[in-house]
């Protein structure tokens, strides 16, 4: 078994050397071999995948296996968001991304583990299992899309989709040493994505390369009338600018970036990546993001407020877990209490509190005002640069259990990723080194709808990087 | 802002969450920490700042009122914990107590 990119798989099938069935078998065998310990999948759709592959699917992703985070609904395939309340939920319809990937010829091999309802930064709040980091068994894969990141990093699938509300694609991509892209808000339809914080949620790909991410983006992006917040922008070819290089491109670095808690070795790796890009002809300019220090506080009022409203639908009535109860109110309260884990309850309580009478102005409205200032910071910064780069995370993957009892400490791990969601802009994390055997991510941010420049810089950087890349402890051999 | 167990209890009721004392004891100090951290937002004068509820300007989306197929009845009921005669069945709303 060996690890291949989406591009290589497509080329091999097109040349007639291999078939979809071969690649699906490779993927299922790898899952069988590795995932008993890695635990990145909640559901493996072996029969579905084998049947689909036998039909020799064609299209821009014809025959390529992939995995979906388990908060994206799949018709006839259990979709749980890693929550007890949806433990036996089998959706009657497909998310738009699943329909799009299917019609592009992709083959779903399974649904991946995640923090419950995407609330967490370590995948430890999953009600079902803990996913390990492929580069260090004792470490978390990051979250909330930890299963998708780990599955790609371990070579079980060439790509997977995740969702990013405050860093849930970029942070696990950084922790697991893969490429992860959060597109612009509205770029990819959220229809069929179980809502966490609707003004922040966005679906995006995990891949091994920037080029693969561009190929996947071509398949999943676009306006969808079933998501009223999806952006009415034309389709485009995300691979178009990949080979344009970085000569003359203006790379913004943040003056006075908050460095509290930033591992100096991560800073050194990021500085090395910036020098490499500079060496290839990019121009480095300094920008200011004066309100960055308020991003975490802003996010942890807005996201729980939206979540408390979105999760009101899980009441034990029409679907999901129902508790024994003698009255309606009791049925709501007991079903929700038994069905939700502690992190979900914590956020529902914070959100309900922030929205409750007497506190709305002090918390929720103030957070929304700060959101305006943060968004304006980025607008101003992008007047003088094409991309902004910074570390994706202040630390490498922390140890399992290390932050599980301190929610605030866990939240602060998202300080570099949260602003992109508040501002709605696209951002990626690309591996830029290893510290003590664990991957480090470089975050690249751009203007709204300018994913192509992020992919261009990322592709250029992939040709420049020269650090030694250890084999994952858990994974298919390279 | 100090959050007491009583406050947690009140908010849990608003959110329709039954919350045992053991959970209230854990949550109260954690919520105090989180909200104390959120006090940072009070440092900045935002008197004239317009709140942002969405990253981009959102407008209402309407479609023509045309009949088209939707989720079939039987499929919609497949996940219902209890159903009867094409309806979701629930405990009595008005009988059997409750504080609504």
XYZ file of C-alpha atoms in Angstrom:
578
model
C 0.000 0.000 0.000
C 1.225 3.479 -0.673
C -0.146 6.961 -0.441
C -1.353 8.768 -3.536
C -2.733 12.187 -4.258
C -6.096 12.820 -5.900
C -4.241 13.925 -9.014
C -2.195 10.716 -9.202
C -5.258 8.528 -8.697
C -7.148 10.338 -11.472
C -4.184 10.057 -13.828
C -3.782 6.369 -13.140
C -7.467 5.617 -13.751
C -7.500 7.732 -16.906
C -4.519 5.829 -18.293
C -6.368 2.590 -17.632
C -3.682 1.308 -15.238
C -6.104 1.077 -12.330
C -9.834 1.235 -11.692
C -12.104 2.884 -9.140
C -12.535 -0.538 -7.548
C -8.756 -0.801 -6.980
C -8.627 2.536 -5.178
C -11.697 1.850 -3.088
C -10.194 -1.478 -2.074
C -6.888 0.213 -1.239
C -8.725 2.716 0.930
C -10.910 0.115 2.676
C -7.879 -2.128 3.306
C -5.977 0.789 4.816
C -8.938 1.635 7.063
C -9.169 -2.017 8.106
C -5.471 -2.117 8.921
C -4.987 1.263 10.627
C -8.276 2.573 11.902
C -8.801 0.045 14.682
C -6.182 2.053 16.541
C -6.428 5.476 14.850
C -10.234 5.664 15.231
C -10.769 8.338 12.610
C -13.977 6.805 11.199
C -17.362 6.527 12.900
C -18.949 4.679 9.982
C -17.232 2.834 7.117
C -19.459 2.482 4.061
C -17.678 -0.529 2.568
C -20.629 -2.050 0.693
C -21.852 1.284 -0.619
C -18.333 2.165 -1.804
C -17.689 -1.205 -3.417
C -21.029 -1.133 -5.274
C -20.431 2.399 -6.461
C -16.857 1.643 -7.596
C -18.021 -1.386 -9.582
C -20.161 0.965 -11.671
C -16.945 2.721 -12.805
C -17.987 6.254 -11.899
C -16.789 8.963 -14.258
C -16.315 12.705 -13.880
C -13.676 15.117 -12.570
C -13.262 12.938 -9.441
C -14.133 9.652 -11.195
C -13.132 6.765 -8.944
C -11.536 8.785 -6.125
C -12.404 7.589 -2.592
C -13.168 10.199 0.069
C -14.575 10.635 3.560
C -17.043 13.141 4.985
C -17.133 14.595 8.467
C -20.117 13.084 10.229
C -22.019 16.376 10.476
C -22.764 16.223 6.737
C -25.912 14.235 6.104
C -25.872 11.225 3.789
C -29.046 9.528 2.626
C -29.419 6.056 4.105
C -26.062 6.334 5.904
C -25.987 7.059 9.636
C -24.965 10.661 10.354
C -24.386 11.458 14.015
C -22.332 14.657 14.411
C -20.627 12.441 17.031
C -23.551 13.020 19.381
C -25.631 10.535 21.367
C -28.712 12.502 20.443
C -28.228 11.437 16.786
C -26.660 8.043 17.497
C -29.167 6.194 15.303
C -30.076 8.970 12.881
C -30.230 7.834 9.246
C -30.938 10.924 7.135
C -33.543 10.812 4.380
C -31.530 13.136 2.102
C -28.011 14.088 1.048
C -26.064 17.249 1.811
C -25.337 19.240 -1.356
C -21.606 18.458 -1.043
C -22.352 14.719 -1.079
C -24.549 15.095 -4.172
C -21.842 17.138 -5.879
C -19.016 14.733 -5.026
C -21.143 11.781 -6.111
C -21.980 13.339 -9.448
C -18.292 14.207 -9.934
C -17.572 10.469 -9.697
C -16.190 10.396 -6.137
C -16.809 7.378 -3.910
C -17.728 7.841 -0.247
C -15.919 5.305 1.938
C -17.032 6.590 5.318
C -17.974 9.231 7.848
C -15.347 10.640 10.158
C -15.131 11.344 13.874
C -15.390 14.899 15.161
C -16.038 16.927 18.262
C -19.731 16.630 19.133
C -21.640 19.025 16.846
C -18.208 20.437 15.864
C -17.773 21.974 19.325
C -14.187 21.468 20.330
C -10.574 21.696 19.196
C -9.375 18.143 19.841
C -12.105 15.707 18.696
C -12.212 14.581 22.337
C -15.807 15.744 22.826
C -17.029 13.023 20.430
C -19.567 10.888 22.276
C -18.164 7.737 20.690
C -14.378 7.559 20.471
C -11.092 9.436 20.670
C -9.113 9.814 17.450
C -5.326 9.702 17.762
C -2.834 11.929 15.994
C -1.095 9.906 13.246
C 2.219 11.602 14.108
C 1.991 10.877 17.820
C -0.363 8.376 19.433
C -0.491 10.286 22.705
C -1.598 13.517 21.013
C -4.917 14.841 19.776
C -5.544 15.217 16.025
C -7.036 18.662 16.625
C -10.649 19.469 16.010
C -13.347 19.673 15.421
C -12.709 17.888 12.078
C -10.051 15.666 13.672
C -11.239 12.431 12.063
C -11.063 13.852 8.534
C -7.588 15.327 9.120
C -6.242 12.115 10.689
C -7.729 9.924 7.931
C -5.974 11.948 5.214
C -2.723 12.218 7.190
C -2.629 8.453 7.766
C -3.224 7.827 4.055
C -6.615 6.149 4.509
C -8.268 8.455 1.956
C -6.765 10.924 -0.526
C -9.193 13.631 0.580
C -11.913 14.319 3.110
C -14.267 17.175 3.836
C -14.483 19.013 7.114
C -16.304 22.064 8.399
C -14.691 25.154 9.905
C -16.526 27.457 12.332
C -13.543 28.849 14.260
C -10.631 26.869 12.823
C -12.040 23.344 12.680
C -10.420 22.596 9.295
C -7.196 24.612 9.613
C -6.255 23.621 13.182
C -6.523 19.824 12.676
C -4.782 20.210 9.292
C -1.895 21.897 11.139
C -1.850 19.247 13.905
C -1.914 16.334 11.428
C 0.429 17.683 8.734
C -2.043 17.973 5.852
C -3.397 20.777 3.693
C -6.733 22.201 4.879
C -8.768 24.969 3.265
C -11.624 26.958 4.751
C -13.223 28.655 1.757
C -14.891 32.065 1.845
C -18.174 32.065 3.773
C -20.887 31.092 1.288
C -18.549 29.547 -1.292
C -19.628 25.965 -0.539
C -23.270 25.148 0.169
C -24.100 24.364 3.787
C -27.315 22.536 2.836
C -27.221 19.282 4.789
C -24.461 20.440 7.127
C -25.767 20.177 10.677
C -25.686 23.809 11.761
C -23.439 24.907 14.637
C -23.022 28.676 14.144
C -24.685 29.577 10.881
C -22.918 32.893 10.247
C -19.501 31.217 10.652
C -19.801 27.602 9.407
C -18.134 26.691 6.127
C -17.293 23.341 4.493
C -13.868 22.726 2.946
C -11.349 20.043 1.936
C -8.444 18.228 3.590
C -5.896 17.033 1.052
C -2.202 16.202 0.761
C -1.508 19.040 -1.689
C -2.835 22.454 -2.646
C -3.490 21.203 -6.169
C -5.725 18.419 -4.820
C -7.626 21.009 -2.786
C -8.175 23.026 -5.970
C -9.515 19.930 -7.754
C -11.915 19.200 -4.883
C -12.998 22.859 -4.681
C -13.926 22.737 -8.364
C -16.317 19.910 -7.522
C -17.935 21.225 -4.317
C -18.211 25.004 -4.664
C -20.999 27.017 -6.228
C -24.311 28.701 -5.552
C -27.053 26.470 -4.163
C -30.637 27.676 -4.017
C -31.186 25.358 -1.051
C -28.700 27.360 1.067
C -30.003 30.905 1.172
C -26.638 32.163 2.456
C -24.642 30.590 -0.351
C -22.855 33.213 -2.420
C -24.125 34.151 -5.852
C -20.732 34.162 -7.501
C -19.813 32.456 -10.718
C -18.027 29.125 -10.799
C -14.324 29.284 -11.448
C -11.380 26.995 -12.002
C -9.469 26.887 -8.726
C -6.493 25.256 -10.453
C -6.081 28.207 -12.859
C -3.435 30.164 -10.915
C -1.533 27.287 -9.316
C 1.610 27.685 -11.403
C 1.843 31.471 -11.390
C 4.480 31.543 -8.654
C 4.867 34.220 -6.005
C 7.090 36.719 -7.767
C 5.840 40.203 -6.971
C 3.076 38.912 -4.721
C 2.690 40.949 -1.520
C 2.755 38.789 1.610
C 1.456 40.505 4.721
C 2.943 39.708 8.100
C 1.206 41.024 11.167
C 2.962 43.672 13.228
C 2.392 43.050 16.959
C 0.841 39.626 16.423
C -0.265 38.294 19.807
C 2.497 35.885 20.742
C 1.327 34.941 24.206
C 1.560 31.158 24.362
C 3.198 30.875 20.927
C 5.829 28.123 20.832
C 9.074 29.809 19.639
C 9.861 26.770 17.460
C 6.564 27.306 15.592
C 7.435 30.959 15.098
C 10.820 29.874 13.704
C 9.192 27.408 11.267
C 6.765 30.073 10.065
C 9.570 32.631 9.676
C 11.468 30.047 7.626
C 8.491 29.627 5.299
C 8.208 33.401 4.887
C 11.912 33.635 4.012
C 11.473 30.849 1.444
C 8.604 32.714 -0.212
C 10.640 35.919 -0.103
C 13.519 34.079 -1.752
C 11.142 33.101 -4.561
C 10.326 36.741 -5.249
C 7.462 37.564 -2.914
C 7.486 40.965 -1.284
C 6.930 41.041 2.475
C 4.902 43.924 3.890
C 3.820 44.621 7.467
C 0.142 44.979 8.269
C -1.834 45.717 11.428
C -4.760 43.760 12.826
C -5.359 45.855 15.944
C -8.437 44.013 17.224
C -7.081 40.442 16.961
C -6.731 40.130 20.712
C -10.518 40.378 21.034
C -11.315 37.640 18.501
C -11.555 34.698 20.919
C -13.861 36.580 23.305
C -16.017 37.692 20.369
C -16.224 34.201 18.943
C -17.096 32.548 22.242
C -20.160 34.763 22.555
C -21.353 34.728 18.928
C -20.835 31.020 18.175
C -22.558 29.709 21.335
C -25.405 32.213 20.856
C -26.056 30.877 17.358
C -25.550 27.295 18.564
C -28.071 27.667 21.371
C -30.634 28.615 18.750
C -29.589 26.013 16.143
C -29.537 23.136 18.612
C -33.052 23.910 19.839
C -34.262 21.560 17.076
C -32.918 18.508 18.931
C -35.879 17.966 21.197
C -36.609 14.246 20.896
C -39.813 14.789 18.928
C -39.352 14.234 15.192
C -36.005 12.440 15.113
C -33.059 11.654 17.352
C -32.902 10.280 20.855
C -36.085 10.483 22.917
C -36.085 10.046 26.693
C -38.936 8.427 28.597
C -41.075 11.227 29.931
C -44.616 11.855 31.073
C -44.963 15.415 29.793
C -43.804 17.357 26.753
C -41.506 19.721 28.668
C -40.006 16.813 30.554
C -39.475 15.018 27.244
C -37.576 18.015 25.825
C -35.456 18.520 28.937
C -34.595 14.853 29.504
C -33.938 14.024 25.828
C -31.557 16.964 25.524
C -29.899 16.340 28.875
C -29.248 12.681 28.059
C -28.391 13.286 24.415
C -25.891 16.159 24.642
C -22.379 15.949 26.107
C -20.876 18.498 28.491
C -19.182 20.746 25.904
C -22.435 21.088 23.973
C -24.330 21.865 27.174
C -21.652 24.392 28.171
C -22.054 26.234 24.877
C -25.837 26.112 24.926
C -25.755 27.631 28.405
C -23.231 30.358 27.445
C -25.237 31.189 24.331
C -28.584 31.232 26.065
C -27.116 33.417 28.801
C -25.555 35.848 26.298
C -28.899 36.188 24.512
C -31.048 36.355 27.621
C -32.891 39.425 28.740
C -30.624 41.944 30.488
C -27.375 40.559 29.039
C -27.984 40.881 25.316
C -26.457 44.371 24.975
C -23.508 43.638 27.252
C -22.497 40.420 25.535
C -24.075 39.504 22.213
C -24.448 42.984 20.752
C -20.961 44.008 21.892
C -19.524 40.872 20.292
C -21.268 41.725 17.026
C -19.849 45.249 17.168
C -16.364 43.848 17.716
C -16.978 41.569 14.747
C -17.385 44.699 12.627
C -14.032 46.068 13.816
C -12.257 42.753 13.171
C -13.736 42.536 9.664
C -12.639 46.118 8.968
C -9.104 45.324 10.187
C -8.820 42.681 7.470
C -10.342 44.903 4.782
C -7.756 47.555 5.578
C -4.879 45.070 5.752
C -5.741 43.594 2.345
C -5.435 47.045 0.752
C -1.661 46.663 1.078
C -1.137 42.908 0.595
C -2.430 39.904 -1.339
C -2.234 37.322 1.447
C -1.573 37.436 5.180
C 0.489 34.674 6.768
C 0.855 33.646 10.392
C 1.011 30.419 12.409
C -2.184 28.343 12.248
C -1.875 27.427 15.934
C 0.235 28.648 18.867
C 1.291 25.077 19.766
C 1.725 21.701 18.112
C -0.827 18.955 18.832
C -1.312 18.849 22.593
C -1.621 15.621 24.563
C -4.889 13.731 24.849
C -6.668 14.930 27.969
C -4.298 17.868 28.474
C -6.874 20.619 27.978
C -10.063 18.593 28.373
C -10.858 20.032 31.817
C -10.082 23.652 31.022
C -12.470 24.961 28.351
C -10.998 28.469 28.261
C -7.485 27.104 27.688
C -8.891 24.939 24.874
C -10.620 27.970 23.309
C -7.388 30.019 23.320
C -5.803 27.442 21.001
C -8.027 28.899 18.264
C -6.743 32.484 18.550
C -5.140 32.598 15.090
C -7.922 30.820 13.211
C -11.067 32.452 14.615
C -10.746 35.898 12.940
C -11.137 34.421 9.420
C -14.559 33.057 10.356
C -15.646 36.330 11.944
C -14.521 38.208 8.806
C -15.815 35.534 6.385
C -12.500 35.357 4.520
C -10.821 32.203 3.153
C -7.842 30.641 4.904
C -5.674 27.559 4.570
C -3.176 25.699 6.701
C -0.178 24.131 4.984
C 2.533 22.027 6.661
C 5.691 24.135 7.142
C 7.836 21.993 9.438
C 7.950 19.608 12.370
C 8.707 20.325 16.015
C 9.546 17.332 18.239
C 8.098 15.050 15.573
C 4.776 16.902 15.368
C 3.617 18.936 12.344
C 3.462 22.734 12.219
C 0.985 24.669 10.060
C 1.457 27.927 8.201
C -1.831 29.793 7.870
C -2.467 31.723 4.649
C -5.414 34.143 4.528
C -6.791 36.114 1.587
C -9.567 38.479 0.554
C -13.109 37.137 0.216
C -13.434 34.821 -2.834
C -9.690 34.856 -3.460
C -9.017 31.196 -2.676
C -7.046 31.049 -5.914
C -4.276 33.232 -4.503
C -4.093 31.082 -1.359
C -3.767 27.968 -3.542
C -1.173 29.689 -5.732
C 1.018 30.642 -2.750
C 0.543 27.186 -1.220
C 1.472 25.375 -4.420
C 4.565 27.569 -4.801
C 5.563 26.925 -1.205
C 5.209 23.146 -1.639
C 7.976 23.303 -4.267
C 10.185 25.380 -1.924
C 9.936 23.558 1.383
C 12.862 21.353 2.278
C 12.401 20.189 5.866
C 12.570 16.468 6.586
C 9.142 14.871 6.819
C 8.898 11.954 9.268
C 6.663 8.973 8.525
C 3.464 8.954 10.560
C 3.445 6.528 13.485
C 0.007 5.434 12.418
C -0.541 5.285 8.706
C 0.084 3.724 5.358
C 3.754 3.813 4.357
C 4.735 6.497 1.855
C -19.312 38.273 36.151
C -19.738 35.592 38.786
C -22.093 32.850 37.648
C -23.861 31.005 40.438
C -25.388 27.554 40.301
C -28.786 29.250 40.546
C -28.034 31.227 37.377
C -26.977 28.053 35.584
C -30.175 26.417 36.719
C -32.276 29.322 35.433
C -30.528 29.445 32.050
C -30.713 25.647 31.710
C -34.468 25.892 32.125
C -34.629 28.561 29.398
C -32.646 26.206 27.137
C -34.835 23.204 28.008
C -31.956 21.255 29.513
C -32.425 19.182 32.639
C -29.267 19.824 34.599
C -28.283 17.729 37.617
C -26.507 19.407 40.518
C -23.221 17.672 39.654
C -23.195 19.383 36.242
C -24.227 22.764 37.655
C -21.284 22.600 40.069
C -18.859 22.018 37.196
C -20.384 24.580 34.853
C -20.797 27.554 37.205
C -17.068 28.278 37.770
C -16.205 27.485 34.129
C -18.839 29.901 32.855
C -17.578 32.536 35.296
C -14.074 32.160 33.803
C -15.328 32.337 30.225
C -17.522 35.383 30.842
C -14.754 37.075 32.812
C -12.536 36.594 29.781
C -15.296 38.076 27.599
C -15.164 41.221 29.753
C -12.228 42.222 27.527
C -14.819 43.503 25.075
C -15.849 46.186 27.564
C -12.407 47.839 27.212
C -13.129 49.191 23.758
C -15.371 52.155 23.019
C -17.797 50.887 20.385
C -20.505 53.503 20.771
C -21.038 54.145 17.075
C -19.995 50.758 15.696
C -22.697 48.994 13.710
C -23.070 45.324 14.744
C -22.213 42.621 12.183
C -24.512 39.629 12.170
C -23.133 38.127 8.971
C -19.820 38.380 7.113
C -21.494 39.677 3.981
C -24.652 41.620 3.360
C -27.548 39.170 3.332
C -30.799 39.783 1.548
C -33.991 37.840 1.781
C -34.139 35.014 -0.746
C -37.508 34.313 -2.306
C -38.545 31.834 -4.942
C -41.610 31.598 -7.126
C -44.505 29.925 -5.371
C -44.529 26.826 -7.543
C -45.545 23.398 -6.323
C -42.714 20.907 -6.541
C -41.870 17.571 -4.934
C -40.711 17.628 -1.345
C -39.658 14.990 1.163
C -42.266 12.190 1.042
C -44.349 11.714 4.171
C -43.149 8.186 4.933
C -39.496 9.148 4.546
C -39.945 12.161 6.825
C -41.351 9.876 9.536
C -38.623 7.234 9.272
C -36.600 8.731 12.117
C -39.521 9.618 14.373
C -39.076 7.926 17.781
C -42.815 7.249 17.860
C -45.454 7.676 15.184
C -49.026 6.736 14.564
C -51.290 7.085 11.512
C -48.785 9.252 9.645
C -48.187 11.560 12.610
C -45.394 11.974 15.140
C -46.716 10.819 18.496
C -45.720 12.670 21.695
C -46.857 12.590 25.340
C -49.893 14.663 26.197
C -49.071 18.356 26.029
C -51.666 19.635 28.468
C -51.971 16.671 30.819
C -49.266 15.141 32.976
C -47.815 18.333 34.462
C -44.855 20.345 33.194
C -44.350 24.016 33.918
C -45.253 25.397 30.515
